[in-house]
Amino acid sequence: MNHFLDITDLEPAELLHLLKRAEVFRKKRKSEELYNPILQGKNMAMFFEKPSLRTKVSFECAVNMLGGNAIFIDGREVSGTRETLSDITHNLERFCDGIFARVFLHSDLEKMKSISRVPIINALSDSAHPMQALADLQTMYWHFGEDFRSQKVAFIGDGCNVSTSLAEGCALLGMHFTIATPPGYEIPQKQWHTIVEIAEKNGGSVSKTSIPQEAIAEANVVVTDTWVSMGLEAERTQRLLDFSGFTVTKELFSQAHTNAIFLHCLPAYREIEVSSDVIDSTASKVFEEAECRMYTATAVLEYFFNNKN
Ligand code: CP
Ligand code: NVA
């Protein structure tokens, strides 16, 4: 059985395979070819403790396109004092062939993985968002073509789940990734150490700085995310102060390569982490990026459920 909690659960060749398949799904959709109904007769649980638009809809579309049935469970209604995570997992595995879970603690996913009889797929945790990283990488593939791995990626903002998974994905593909965060908001040391190791092994490079201008210089892909991830709302006031100077403004973005594109996993907060004249410009590919969530979700489902589970 295969679980998918982190993008580092994949070998570089597997990651590349998923991206190539996602590109096939994107092109197939246009030509209206049919998908292989490999999920026919299968039920997929979607257990979400946090809100979602893209992850929820794209996954449900992907399950439907592969002939399966997706069932949404609002974690805020059933977990906590009502029922333990362990009991929830043991119930869902009786009905469903896989559990797509969005949780607060990554350790909860590890717990589910250790007891579940069906695959657990991470729909976002406090420390990782692998499904997003796949879509980010596919957007680069879509935009830059076969040469996408030689593009320089700069993340400006928080060392959060989204930047961590993206850094891991870039490292696996031997890409060049730089992150600028305010001091104290870096990608956690343990994960950073792994990212450096993976990058070295695969011929890529990763670096970090606290100066946005340094990270963005000559970048082909500029990425940011909210400064206040779900669950951190109490830190909002302090974070807005600490991230001052990290807004991706037109002026900052102009220091990237002239061919640079802008990515954001969304939801975005205009005039906070990014200015409107960047996210709403032609360089912005945020809706292509959102669209890619559906193709990468389809690729993941095909890979993990095709004759395997
Ligand atoms: N990017 C992303 O995961 O969006 P949602 O939180 O809306 O699913
Ligand atoms: N870092 C953000 C991503 C939202 C899709 C969060 O965790 O809230």
CSV table of C-alpha atoms and ligand atoms in Angstrom, one decimal:
chain,number,residue,atom,x,y,z
A,1,MET,CA,0.0,0.0,0.0
A,2,ASN,CA,1.2,3.5,-0.8
A,3,HIS,CA,0.6,6.6,1.3
A,4,PHE,CA,1.4,10.1,0.1
A,5,LEU,CA,2.2,12.5,2.9
A,6,ASP,CA,5.2,14.4,1.5
A,7,ILE,CA,6.5,15.0,-1.9
A,8,THR,CA,9.7,13.4,-0.7
A,9,ASP,CA,7.8,10.1,-0.6
A,10,LEU,CA,8.4,10.1,-4.3
A,11,GLU,CA,11.6,9.3,-6.2
A,12,PRO,CA,12.7,12.0,-8.7
A,13,ALA,CA,11.6,9.6,-11.6
A,14,GLU,CA,8.1,9.1,-10.0
A,15,LEU,CA,7.7,12.9,-9.6
A,16,LEU,CA,8.6,13.5,-13.2
A,17,HIS,CA,6.2,10.7,-14.2
A,18,LEU,CA,3.4,12.4,-12.3
A,19,LEU,CA,4.1,15.7,-14.0
A,20,LYS,CA,4.2,14.2,-17.4
A,21,ARG,CA,0.9,12.4,-16.8
A,22,ALA,CA,-0.6,15.6,-15.5
A,23,GLU,CA,0.4,17.3,-18.7
A,24,VAL,CA,-1.2,14.5,-20.7
A,25,PHE,CA,-4.4,15.0,-18.7
A,26,ARG,CA,-4.3,18.7,-19.4
A,27,LYS,CA,-4.0,18.1,-23.1
A,28,LYS,CA,-6.4,15.2,-23.2
A,29,ARG,CA,-9.1,17.4,-21.6
A,30,LYS,CA,-8.8,19.8,-24.5
A,31,SER,CA,-9.2,17.0,-27.0
A,32,GLU,CA,-12.0,15.5,-25.0
A,33,GLU,CA,-10.5,12.0,-24.9
A,34,LEU,CA,-11.9,9.8,-22.2
A,35,TYR,CA,-10.2,9.0,-19.0
A,36,ASN,CA,-9.6,5.4,-17.9
A,37,PRO,CA,-12.2,4.7,-15.2
A,38,ILE,CA,-9.7,3.0,-12.9
A,39,LEU,CA,-11.6,4.2,-9.8
A,40,GLN,CA,-14.9,2.7,-10.9
A,41,GLY,CA,-16.5,1.1,-7.8
A,42,LYS,CA,-14.1,2.9,-5.4
A,43,ASN,CA,-15.0,5.5,-2.8
A,44,MET,CA,-12.6,8.2,-1.7
A,45,ALA,CA,-13.1,9.9,1.7
A,46,MET,CA,-12.2,13.5,1.8
A,47,PHE,CA,-11.6,14.3,5.5
A,48,PHE,CA,-11.0,18.1,6.0
A,49,GLU,CA,-10.4,19.8,9.3
A,50,LYS,CA,-9.8,23.2,7.5
A,51,PRO,CA,-11.5,25.2,4.8
A,52,SER,CA,-10.7,24.6,1.1
A,53,LEU,CA,-11.8,25.6,-2.3
A,54,ARG,CA,-9.1,24.3,-4.8
A,55,THR,CA,-8.0,21.1,-3.0
A,56,LYS,CA,-11.6,20.0,-2.4
A,57,VAL,CA,-13.0,20.7,-5.9
A,58,SER,CA,-9.9,19.6,-7.9
A,59,PHE,CA,-9.7,16.3,-6.0
A,60,GLU,CA,-13.4,15.6,-6.3
A,61,CYS,CA,-13.2,16.4,-10.1
A,62,ALA,CA,-10.3,14.1,-10.4
A,63,VAL,CA,-12.0,11.2,-8.6
A,64,ASN,CA,-15.1,11.7,-10.8
A,65,MET,CA,-13.0,11.8,-14.0
A,66,LEU,CA,-11.5,8.4,-13.1
A,67,GLY,CA,-15.0,7.0,-12.5
A,68,GLY,CA,-14.9,7.0,-8.7
A,69,ASN,CA,-17.0,8.5,-5.9
A,70,ALA,CA,-15.8,11.1,-3.5
A,71,ILE,CA,-17.4,11.7,-0.1
A,72,PHE,CA,-16.6,14.9,1.8
A,73,ILE,CA,-16.5,14.8,5.6
A,74,ASP,CA,-16.2,18.1,7.4
A,75,GLY,CA,-13.6,17.3,10.0
A,76,ARG,CA,-14.7,20.3,12.1
A,77,GLU,CA,-18.0,18.5,12.7
A,78,VAL,CA,-16.7,15.1,13.6
A,79,SER,CA,-13.3,15.4,15.2
A,80,GLY,CA,-12.2,17.0,18.4
A,81,THR,CA,-14.4,16.1,21.3
A,82,ARG,CA,-16.9,14.1,19.3
A,83,GLU,CA,-14.7,11.2,18.1
A,84,THR,CA,-11.0,10.4,18.1
A,85,LEU,CA,-8.9,10.6,14.9
A,86,SER,CA,-8.1,6.9,15.4
A,87,ASP,CA,-11.8,6.0,15.4
A,88,ILE,CA,-12.5,8.2,12.5
A,89,THR,CA,-9.8,6.5,10.5
A,90,HIS,CA,-11.0,3.0,11.4
A,91,ASN,CA,-14.6,4.0,10.3
A,92,LEU,CA,-13.5,5.6,7.0
A,93,GLU,CA,-11.3,2.6,6.0
A,94,ARG,CA,-14.4,0.3,6.3
A,95,PHE,CA,-16.3,2.4,3.7
A,96,CYS,CA,-13.6,3.9,1.5
A,97,ASP,CA,-10.6,2.8,-0.6
A,98,GLY,CA,-8.5,5.9,0.3
A,99,ILE,CA,-8.5,8.9,2.7
A,100,PHE,CA,-7.6,12.3,1.4
A,101,ALA,CA,-7.0,14.3,4.6
A,102,ARG,CA,-6.5,18.0,5.4
A,103,VAL,CA,-5.4,18.4,9.0
A,104,PHE,CA,-3.7,20.8,11.4
A,105,LEU,CA,-0.9,18.5,12.7
A,106,HIS,CA,1.3,16.6,10.2
A,107,SER,CA,1.7,14.1,13.0
A,108,ASP,CA,-2.0,13.3,12.7
A,109,LEU,CA,-1.4,12.2,9.2
A,110,GLU,CA,1.5,10.0,10.4
A,111,LYS,CA,-0.9,8.6,13.0
A,112,MET,CA,-3.5,7.8,10.4
A,113,LYS,CA,-0.9,6.3,8.1
A,114,SER,CA,0.3,4.0,10.9
A,115,ILE,CA,-3.2,2.5,11.6
A,116,SER,CA,-5.0,2.8,8.3
A,117,ARG,CA,-5.7,-0.2,6.0
A,118,VAL,CA,-6.2,2.2,3.1
A,119,PRO,CA,-3.9,4.8,1.6
A,120,ILE,CA,-3.7,8.2,3.2
A,121,ILE,CA,-3.1,11.2,0.9
A,122,ASN,CA,-2.1,14.6,2.4
A,123,ALA,CA,-4.5,17.4,1.4
A,124,LEU,CA,-2.5,19.9,3.4
A,125,SER,CA,-1.0,19.8,6.9
A,126,ASP,CA,0.8,22.4,9.0
A,127,SER,CA,4.1,21.4,7.5
A,128,ALA,CA,3.5,20.1,4.0
A,129,HIS,CA,1.2,20.6,0.9
A,130,PRO,CA,2.6,18.1,-1.6
A,131,MET,CA,-0.5,18.3,-3.9
A,132,GLN,CA,0.1,22.0,-4.3
A,133,ALA,CA,3.8,21.6,-5.0
A,134,LEU,CA,2.9,19.2,-7.8
A,135,ALA,CA,0.6,21.8,-9.4
A,136,ASP,CA,3.2,24.5,-9.0
A,137,LEU,CA,5.7,22.3,-10.8
A,138,GLN,CA,3.2,21.4,-13.5
A,139,THR,CA,2.5,25.1,-14.1
A,140,MET,CA,6.2,25.7,-14.7
A,141,TYR,CA,6.3,22.7,-17.1
A,142,TRP,CA,3.2,24.0,-18.9
A,143,HIS,CA,4.7,27.5,-19.2
A,144,PHE,CA,8.4,26.8,-19.9
A,145,GLY,CA,8.0,23.4,-21.6
A,146,GLU,CA,10.6,20.6,-21.4
A,147,ASP,CA,13.2,23.1,-20.2
A,148,PHE,CA,11.3,23.9,-17.0
A,149,ARG,CA,13.8,22.3,-14.7
A,150,SER,CA,16.5,24.8,-15.6
A,151,GLN,CA,14.3,27.7,-14.4
A,152,LYS,CA,15.3,29.5,-11.2
A,153,VAL,CA,12.5,29.5,-8.6
A,154,ALA,CA,12.3,32.2,-5.8
A,155,PHE,CA,9.9,32.0,-3.0
A,156,ILE,CA,9.3,35.2,-1.1
A,157,GLY,CA,7.4,34.9,2.3
A,158,ASP,CA,6.8,32.3,4.9
A,159,GLY,CA,8.8,29.1,5.4
A,160,CYS,CA,5.4,27.3,5.6
A,161,ASN,CA,3.8,24.1,4.3
A,162,VAL,CA,3.6,25.4,0.7
A,163,SER,CA,7.2,26.7,0.5
A,164,THR,CA,8.6,23.6,2.2
A,165,SER,CA,6.9,21.2,-0.2
A,166,LEU,CA,7.9,23.3,-3.2
A,167,ALA,CA,11.5,23.4,-2.1
A,168,GLU,CA,11.4,19.6,-1.7
A,169,GLY,CA,9.9,19.2,-5.2
A,170,CYS,CA,12.5,21.5,-6.8
A,171,ALA,CA,15.3,19.7,-4.9
A,172,LEU,CA,14.1,16.3,-6.2
A,173,LEU,CA,14.1,17.6,-9.8
A,174,GLY,CA,17.6,19.1,-9.4
A,175,MET,CA,16.2,22.7,-9.8
A,176,HIS,CA,17.5,26.0,-8.4
A,177,PHE,CA,15.4,27.2,-5.5
A,178,THR,CA,15.9,30.2,-3.2
A,179,ILE,CA,13.7,31.4,-0.4
A,180,ALA,CA,13.6,34.8,1.3
A,181,THR,CA,11.8,34.8,4.7
A,182,PRO,CA,12.0,37.2,7.6
A,183,PRO,CA,14.3,36.0,10.4
A,184,GLY,CA,12.4,33.4,12.5
A,185,TYR,CA,10.1,32.3,9.7
A,186,GLU,CA,12.6,30.0,7.8
A,187,ILE,CA,11.7,26.5,6.7
A,188,PRO,CA,12.2,24.4,9.8
A,189,GLN,CA,15.8,23.3,10.2
A,190,LYS,CA,15.1,19.5,10.0
A,191,GLN,CA,13.3,19.9,6.7
A,192,TRP,CA,15.8,22.3,5.3
A,193,HIS,CA,18.6,19.9,6.0
A,194,THR,CA,16.8,17.2,4.0
A,195,ILE,CA,16.1,19.7,1.2
A,196,VAL,CA,19.8,20.6,1.0
A,197,GLU,CA,20.7,16.9,0.9
A,198,ILE,CA,18.2,16.0,-1.8
A,199,ALA,CA,19.2,19.0,-3.9
A,200,GLU,CA,22.9,18.0,-3.7
A,201,LYS,CA,22.1,14.4,-4.7
A,202,ASN,CA,20.0,15.5,-7.7
A,203,GLY,CA,22.3,18.3,-9.0
A,204,GLY,CA,20.2,21.2,-7.9
A,205,SER,CA,20.9,24.0,-5.5
A,206,VAL,CA,18.9,25.6,-2.7
A,207,SER,CA,19.7,28.7,-0.7
A,208,LYS,CA,18.0,31.0,1.8
A,209,THR,CA,18.2,34.6,2.7
A,210,SER,CA,16.3,37.3,4.6
A,211,ILE,CA,16.5,39.8,1.7
A,212,PRO,CA,13.7,39.4,-0.9
A,213,GLN,CA,15.7,41.4,-3.5
A,214,GLU,CA,18.6,38.9,-3.2
A,215,ALA,CA,16.2,35.9,-3.7
A,216,ILE,CA,14.3,37.4,-6.6
A,217,ALA,CA,17.3,38.5,-8.7
A,218,GLU,CA,17.1,36.8,-12.1
A,219,ALA,CA,14.4,34.4,-10.9
A,220,ASN,CA,12.2,32.9,-13.6
A,221,VAL,CA,9.4,31.9,-11.2
A,222,VAL,CA,8.4,34.0,-8.3
A,223,VAL,CA,6.2,32.4,-5.7
A,224,THR,CA,4.5,33.5,-2.5
A,225,ASP,CA,1.7,32.4,-0.1
A,226,THR,CA,-0.3,34.0,2.7
A,227,TRP,CA,1.7,35.2,5.7
A,228,VAL,CA,-0.9,33.8,8.0
A,229,SER,CA,-1.6,30.1,7.4
A,230,MET,CA,-4.8,28.5,8.6
A,231,GLY,CA,-4.4,27.9,12.3
A,232,LEU,CA,-2.1,30.8,12.9
A,233,GLU,CA,-4.7,33.5,13.0
A,234,ALA,CA,-3.7,34.6,16.5
A,235,GLU,CA,-0.3,35.5,15.2
A,236,ARG,CA,-1.7,37.7,12.5
A,237,THR,CA,-0.9,41.2,13.9
A,238,GLN,CA,2.7,40.2,14.7
A,239,ARG,CA,3.2,38.5,11.4
A,240,LEU,CA,2.0,41.5,9.4
A,241,LEU,CA,4.7,43.5,11.2
A,242,ASP,CA,7.4,40.9,10.8
A,243,PHE,CA,6.8,40.4,7.1
A,244,SER,CA,6.9,44.1,6.3
A,245,GLY,CA,9.0,44.5,3.1
A,246,PHE,CA,8.1,41.0,1.8
A,247,THR,CA,5.2,42.0,-0.3
A,248,VAL,CA,5.7,41.0,-3.9
A,249,THR,CA,5.2,44.5,-5.4
A,250,LYS,CA,5.6,45.5,-9.0
A,251,GLU,CA,8.9,47.1,-8.1
A,252,LEU,CA,10.2,43.9,-6.4
A,253,PHE,CA,8.9,41.7,-9.2
A,254,SER,CA,10.6,43.8,-11.8
A,255,GLN,CA,14.0,42.6,-10.4
A,256,ALA,CA,13.2,39.1,-11.5
A,257,HIS,CA,14.1,37.9,-15.0
A,258,THR,CA,12.1,39.6,-17.7
A,259,ASN,CA,10.4,36.2,-18.6
A,260,ALA,CA,9.4,35.6,-15.0
A,261,ILE,CA,6.0,34.3,-14.0
A,262,PHE,CA,4.2,34.7,-10.7
A,263,LEU,CA,2.6,31.9,-8.8
A,264,HIS,CA,0.5,31.8,-5.6
A,265,CYS,CA,-1.4,28.7,-4.3
A,266,LEU,CA,-4.4,30.9,-3.4
A,267,PRO,CA,-6.3,32.2,-1.5
A,268,ALA,CA,-4.3,35.4,-1.9
A,269,TYR,CA,-4.5,38.6,0.1
A,270,ARG,CA,-4.0,41.5,-2.3
A,271,GLU,CA,-1.8,44.3,-1.0
A,272,ILE,CA,-0.5,42.1,1.8
A,273,GLU,CA,1.8,39.3,0.4
A,274,VAL,CA,1.3,40.5,-3.2
A,275,SER,CA,0.1,43.6,-4.9
A,276,SER,CA,-2.8,43.6,-7.3
A,277,ASP,CA,-0.6,44.9,-10.1
A,278,VAL,CA,1.4,41.7,-9.9
A,279,ILE,CA,-1.2,39.0,-9.2
A,280,ASP,CA,-3.6,40.5,-11.8
A,281,SER,CA,-0.8,41.1,-14.4
A,282,THR,CA,-0.2,38.9,-17.5
A,283,ALA,CA,2.9,37.5,-15.7
A,284,SER,CA,0.6,35.9,-13.2
A,285,LYS,CA,-0.3,32.3,-13.8
A,286,VAL,CA,-2.3,31.7,-10.6
A,287,PHE,CA,-5.4,30.4,-12.3
A,288,GLU,CA,-3.4,28.1,-14.6
A,289,GLU,CA,-1.8,26.9,-11.3
A,290,ALA,CA,-5.2,26.3,-9.8
A,291,GLU,CA,-6.3,24.4,-12.9
A,292,CYS,CA,-3.2,22.2,-12.6
A,293,ARG,CA,-4.4,21.1,-9.2
A,294,MET,CA,-7.0,18.9,-11.1
A,295,TYR,CA,-4.5,17.3,-13.5
A,296,THR,CA,-2.0,16.6,-10.8
A,297,ALA,CA,-4.7,15.2,-8.5
A,298,THR,CA,-5.7,12.9,-11.4
A,299,ALA,CA,-2.1,11.8,-12.0
A,300,VAL,CA,-1.7,11.0,-8.3
A,301,LEU,CA,-4.9,9.0,-8.1
A,302,GLU,CA,-4.0,7.1,-11.3
A,303,TYR,CA,-0.5,6.4,-9.9
A,304,PHE,CA,-1.5,5.3,-6.4
A,305,PHE,CA,-4.7,3.4,-7.3
A,306,ASN,CA,-3.9,1.8,-10.7
A,307,ASN,CA,-3.8,-1.9,-9.9
A,308,LYS,CA,-2.1,-1.1,-6.6
A,309,ASN,CA,-4.8,-0.6,-4.0
B,1,CP,N1,-4.2,26.2,-2.7
B,1,CP,C1,-5.1,25.5,-1.9
B,1,CP,O1,-4.8,24.4,-1.3
B,1,CP,O2,-6.3,26.1,-1.8
B,1,CP,P1,-7.5,25.6,-0.9
B,1,CP,O3,-7.1,25.9,0.5
B,1,CP,O4,-8.7,26.4,-1.2
B,1,CP,O5,-7.8,24.1,-1.1
B,2,NVA,N1,-0.1,28.1,3.8
B,2,NVA,C1,-1.5,28.2,3.6
B,2,NVA,C2,-1.9,27.5,2.3
B,2,NVA,C3,-3.3,27.6,2.0
B,2,NVA,C4,-3.7,26.8,0.8
B,2,NVA,C5,-2.2,27.6,4.8
B,2,NVA,O1,-1.7,26.6,5.3
B,2,NVA,O2,-3.2,28.2,5.2
